[in-house]
mmCIF file of C-alpha atoms and ligand atoms in Angstrom:
data_model
loop_
_atom_site.group_PDB
_atom_site.id
_atom_site.type_symbol
_atom_site.label_atom_id
_atom_site.label_comp_id
_atom_site.label_asym_id
_atom_site.label_seq_id
_atom_site.Cartn_x
_atom_site.Cartn_y
_atom_site.Cartn_z
ATOM 1 C CA MET R 1 0.000 0.000 0.000
ATOM 2 C CA GLU R 2 1.412 3.394 -1.035
ATOM 3 C CA ARG R 3 0.431 6.987 -0.472
ATOM 4 C CA THR R 4 1.141 9.798 -2.918
ATOM 5 C CA LEU R 5 0.270 13.450 -3.432
ATOM 6 C CA SER R 6 -2.069 14.654 -6.155
ATOM 7 C CA ILE R 7 -2.846 18.300 -6.872
ATOM 8 C CA ILE R 8 -5.702 19.453 -9.079
ATOM 9 C CA LYS R 9 -4.039 22.591 -10.444
ATOM 10 C CA PRO R 10 -5.719 26.002 -10.883
ATOM 11 C CA ASP R 11 -6.787 25.298 -14.488
ATOM 12 C CA GLY R 12 -8.650 22.177 -13.331
ATOM 13 C CA VAL R 13 -10.392 23.851 -10.382
ATOM 14 C CA GLU R 14 -11.273 26.953 -12.470
ATOM 15 C CA ARG R 15 -13.026 24.775 -15.060
ATOM 16 C CA ASN R 16 -15.043 22.785 -12.442
ATOM 17 C CA LEU R 17 -13.209 19.544 -13.247
ATOM 18 C CA VAL R 18 -12.652 18.438 -9.634
ATOM 19 C CA GLY R 19 -15.366 15.765 -9.665
ATOM 20 C CA LYS R 20 -14.419 14.366 -13.071
ATOM 21 C CA ILE R 21 -10.747 14.117 -12.035
ATOM 22 C CA ILE R 22 -11.500 12.437 -8.704
ATOM 23 C CA THR R 23 -13.728 9.964 -10.576
ATOM 24 C CA LYS R 24 -10.754 8.931 -12.751
ATOM 25 C CA PHE R 25 -8.846 7.971 -9.590
ATOM 26 C CA GLU R 26 -11.749 6.312 -7.767
ATOM 27 C CA ASP R 27 -12.748 4.316 -10.860
ATOM 28 C CA GLN R 28 -9.245 2.764 -10.781
ATOM 29 C CA GLY R 29 -9.659 1.715 -7.143
ATOM 30 C CA ILE R 30 -7.522 4.518 -5.715
ATOM 31 C CA ARG R 31 -8.755 5.810 -2.366
ATOM 32 C CA ILE R 32 -8.789 9.469 -1.269
ATOM 33 C CA ALA R 33 -7.017 9.341 2.119
ATOM 34 C CA ALA R 34 -7.015 13.149 2.568
ATOM 35 C CA LEU R 35 -8.340 16.120 0.609
ATOM 36 C CA LYS R 36 -8.519 19.903 0.901
ATOM 37 C CA LYS R 37 -8.901 23.049 -1.190
ATOM 38 C CA LEU R 38 -6.539 25.983 -0.654
ATOM 39 C CA GLN R 39 -4.801 28.778 -2.517
ATOM 40 C CA LEU R 40 -1.011 28.603 -2.601
ATOM 41 C CA SER R 41 0.940 31.777 -1.931
ATOM 42 C CA LYS R 42 3.810 32.513 -4.327
ATOM 43 C CA LYS R 43 6.225 31.540 -1.559
ATOM 44 C CA GLN R 44 4.490 28.199 -1.010
ATOM 45 C CA ALA R 45 4.466 27.468 -4.760
ATOM 46 C CA GLU R 46 8.185 28.314 -4.954
ATOM 47 C CA ALA R 47 8.911 26.013 -2.021
ATOM 48 C CA PHE R 48 6.815 23.165 -3.402
ATOM 49 C CA TYR R 49 8.503 23.338 -6.826
ATOM 50 C CA ALA R 50 12.001 24.202 -5.513
ATOM 51 C CA VAL R 51 13.446 21.260 -7.475
ATOM 52 C CA HIS R 52 12.575 23.150 -10.702
ATOM 53 C CA LYS R 53 14.117 26.459 -9.575
ATOM 54 C CA ALA R 54 16.729 26.513 -12.368
ATOM 55 C CA ARG R 55 14.264 25.649 -15.162
ATOM 56 C CA PRO R 56 13.312 28.443 -17.603
ATOM 57 C CA PHE R 57 9.601 27.962 -16.861
ATOM 58 C CA PHE R 58 9.950 28.279 -13.048
ATOM 59 C CA GLY R 59 8.476 31.806 -12.787
ATOM 60 C CA GLU R 60 5.574 30.933 -15.067
ATOM 61 C CA LEU R 61 4.926 27.749 -13.060
ATOM 62 C CA VAL R 62 4.880 29.610 -9.720
ATOM 63 C CA ASP R 63 2.536 32.316 -11.106
ATOM 64 C CA PHE R 64 0.204 29.665 -12.500
ATOM 65 C CA MET R 65 0.111 27.511 -9.364
ATOM 66 C CA SER R 66 -0.656 30.508 -7.124
ATOM 67 C CA ARG R 67 -3.211 32.326 -9.311
ATOM 68 C CA SER R 68 -6.343 30.590 -7.917
ATOM 69 C CA PRO R 69 -7.239 27.675 -5.618
ATOM 70 C CA VAL R 70 -5.996 24.110 -5.950
ATOM 71 C CA VAL R 71 -7.337 20.846 -4.531
ATOM 72 C CA VAL R 72 -4.683 18.724 -2.839
ATOM 73 C CA MET R 73 -5.219 15.036 -2.130
ATOM 74 C CA CYS R 74 -3.359 12.177 -0.556
ATOM 75 C CA LEU R 75 -4.126 9.164 -2.735
ATOM 76 C CA GLU R 76 -3.779 5.644 -1.367
ATOM 77 C CA GLY R 77 -3.589 2.251 -3.035
ATOM 78 C CA GLU R 78 -1.354 -0.519 -4.310
ATOM 79 C CA ASN R 79 1.417 1.078 -6.434
ATOM 80 C CA ALA R 80 -0.404 4.397 -6.005
ATOM 81 C CA ILE R 81 2.654 6.482 -6.961
ATOM 82 C CA GLN R 82 3.073 4.937 -10.432
ATOM 83 C CA ARG R 83 -0.659 4.437 -10.975
ATOM 84 C CA ASN R 84 -1.305 8.110 -10.265
ATOM 85 C CA ARG R 85 1.345 9.023 -12.857
ATOM 86 C CA ASP R 86 -0.265 6.621 -15.362
ATOM 87 C CA ILE R 87 -3.753 8.065 -14.784
ATOM 88 C CA MET R 88 -2.355 11.624 -15.149
ATOM 89 C CA GLY R 89 -0.608 10.985 -18.487
ATOM 90 C CA ALA R 90 2.506 12.599 -19.953
ATOM 91 C CA THR R 91 3.571 16.096 -18.862
ATOM 92 C CA ASN R 92 2.811 17.429 -22.345
ATOM 93 C CA PRO R 93 -0.892 16.755 -23.024
ATOM 94 C CA ALA R 94 -0.113 16.464 -26.734
ATOM 95 C CA GLN R 95 1.866 13.317 -25.850
ATOM 96 C CA ALA R 96 -0.527 11.963 -23.209
ATOM 97 C CA ALA R 97 -2.272 8.627 -23.818
ATOM 98 C CA GLU R 98 -5.993 8.396 -24.540
ATOM 99 C CA GLY R 99 -8.157 8.372 -21.403
ATOM 100 C CA THR R 100 -5.563 10.047 -19.175
ATOM 101 C CA ILE R 101 -6.452 13.204 -17.247
ATOM 102 C CA ARG R 102 -4.021 15.350 -19.229
ATOM 103 C CA LYS R 103 -5.234 13.981 -22.596
ATOM 104 C CA SER R 104 -8.859 14.513 -21.584
ATOM 105 C CA PHE R 105 -8.604 17.944 -19.976
ATOM 106 C CA SER R 106 -5.265 19.776 -20.400
ATOM 107 C CA LYS R 107 -4.631 22.633 -22.798
ATOM 108 C CA SER R 108 -0.824 23.035 -22.593
ATOM 109 C CA ILE R 109 2.391 21.651 -21.099
ATOM 110 C CA GLY R 110 2.274 24.399 -18.450
ATOM 111 C CA GLU R 111 -1.416 24.249 -17.539
ATOM 112 C CA ASN R 112 -1.611 20.485 -17.374
ATOM 113 C CA THR R 113 -4.331 20.137 -14.727
ATOM 114 C CA VAL R 114 -2.700 17.751 -12.246
ATOM 115 C CA HIS R 115 0.470 17.188 -10.257
ATOM 116 C CA GLY R 116 1.599 13.776 -9.013
ATOM 117 C CA SER R 117 4.599 12.763 -6.911
ATOM 118 C CA ASP R 118 7.231 11.018 -9.053
ATOM 119 C CA SER R 119 8.993 8.794 -6.460
ATOM 120 C CA ALA R 120 8.541 7.317 -2.988
ATOM 121 C CA GLU R 121 10.784 10.014 -1.519
ATOM 122 C CA ALA R 122 8.904 12.829 -3.266
ATOM 123 C CA ALA R 123 5.571 11.317 -2.232
ATOM 124 C CA ALA R 124 6.515 11.274 1.457
ATOM 125 C CA ASN R 125 7.834 14.852 1.336
ATOM 126 C CA GLU R 126 4.934 16.215 -0.708
ATOM 127 C CA VAL R 127 2.203 14.578 1.382
ATOM 128 C CA ALA R 128 3.861 16.031 4.503
ATOM 129 C CA PHE R 129 4.050 19.463 2.801
ATOM 130 C CA PHE R 130 0.230 19.678 2.867
ATOM 131 C CA PHE R 131 -1.125 17.231 5.455
ATOM 132 C CA ALA R 132 -0.607 16.497 9.126
ATOM 133 C CA ALA R 133 -0.639 12.788 9.978
ATOM 134 C CA SER R 134 -3.970 13.297 11.771
ATOM 135 C CA GLU R 135 -5.596 14.513 8.524
ATOM 136 C CA ILE R 136 -4.810 11.310 6.606
ATOM 137 C CA CYS R 137 -7.234 8.427 7.113
HETATM 138 P P1 LIG P 1 5.302 16.458 -14.217
HETATM 139 O O1 LIG P 1 4.264 17.389 -13.624
HETATM 140 O O2 LIG P 1 4.713 15.613 -15.298
HETATM 141 O O3 LIG P 1 6.030 15.657 -13.171
HETATM 142 P P2 LIG P 1 7.720 18.085 -14.421
HETATM 143 O O4 LIG P 1 8.007 17.661 -13.020
HETATM 144 O O5 LIG P 1 8.774 17.882 -15.446
HETATM 145 O O6 LIG P 1 6.385 17.381 -14.965
HETATM 146 O O7 LIG P 1 7.345 19.636 -14.440
HETATM 147 C C1 LIG P 1 6.595 20.210 -13.395
HETATM 148 C C2 LIG P 1 5.545 21.116 -13.996
HETATM 149 O O8 LIG P 1 6.190 22.224 -14.631
HETATM 150 C C3 LIG P 1 4.693 20.493 -15.119
HETATM 151 O O9 LIG P 1 3.643 19.700 -14.649
HETATM 152 C C4 LIG P 1 4.201 21.746 -15.827
HETATM 153 O O10 LIG P 1 3.130 22.367 -15.122
HETATM 154 C C5 LIG P 1 5.436 22.641 -15.759
HETATM 155 N N1 LIG P 1 6.265 22.478 -16.957
HETATM 156 C C6 LIG P 1 7.065 21.431 -17.267
HETATM 157 N N2 LIG P 1 7.686 21.616 -18.443
HETATM 158 C C7 LIG P 1 7.278 22.836 -18.903
HETATM 159 C C8 LIG P 1 7.552 23.620 -20.062
HETATM 160 N N3 LIG P 1 8.384 23.172 -20.998
HETATM 161 N N4 LIG P 1 6.941 24.832 -20.182
HETATM 162 C C9 LIG P 1 6.103 25.287 -19.232
HETATM 163 N N5 LIG P 1 5.800 24.601 -18.113
HETATM 164 C C10 LIG P 1 6.362 23.391 -17.941
HETATM 165 MG MG1 LIG P 2 7.254 16.331 -11.623
#
């Protein structure tokens, strides 16, 4: 059993896609262990994406992630980290497989609707970034 972090990014929340996105996870047997809606400050977005600090799109990414609310979730299930990534689809929606969240809903490589932890280490850090242990059940 694994836990991982999912974020429904501002473009997904703005377009009322929260329910449709959660359905894609639940239909695959992934459980929502924790969930909340919040708006990231610029500082929080910078901290969350610190690993991408040197990338040319960092400023654009921080502006995007802090422009309106997000929904953050701790997902739980067998192989949840990889399965979340599979359900999300490729970073660039133009390359995402049919039926994935990014293929179904995303407009661009920047505004690609969902975030998902990419390793066990990232998952542990990212879940802890948003949730206290008492909020995960
Ligand atoms: P993923 O979200 O699939 O793990 P990355 O970790 O490589 O992708 O990138 C983090 C986020 O940065 C992406 O989800 C996307 O929002 C943004 N991003 C990545 N590459 C680009 C790019 N070339 N131009 C603009 N934004 C990008
Ligand atoms: Mg990533």
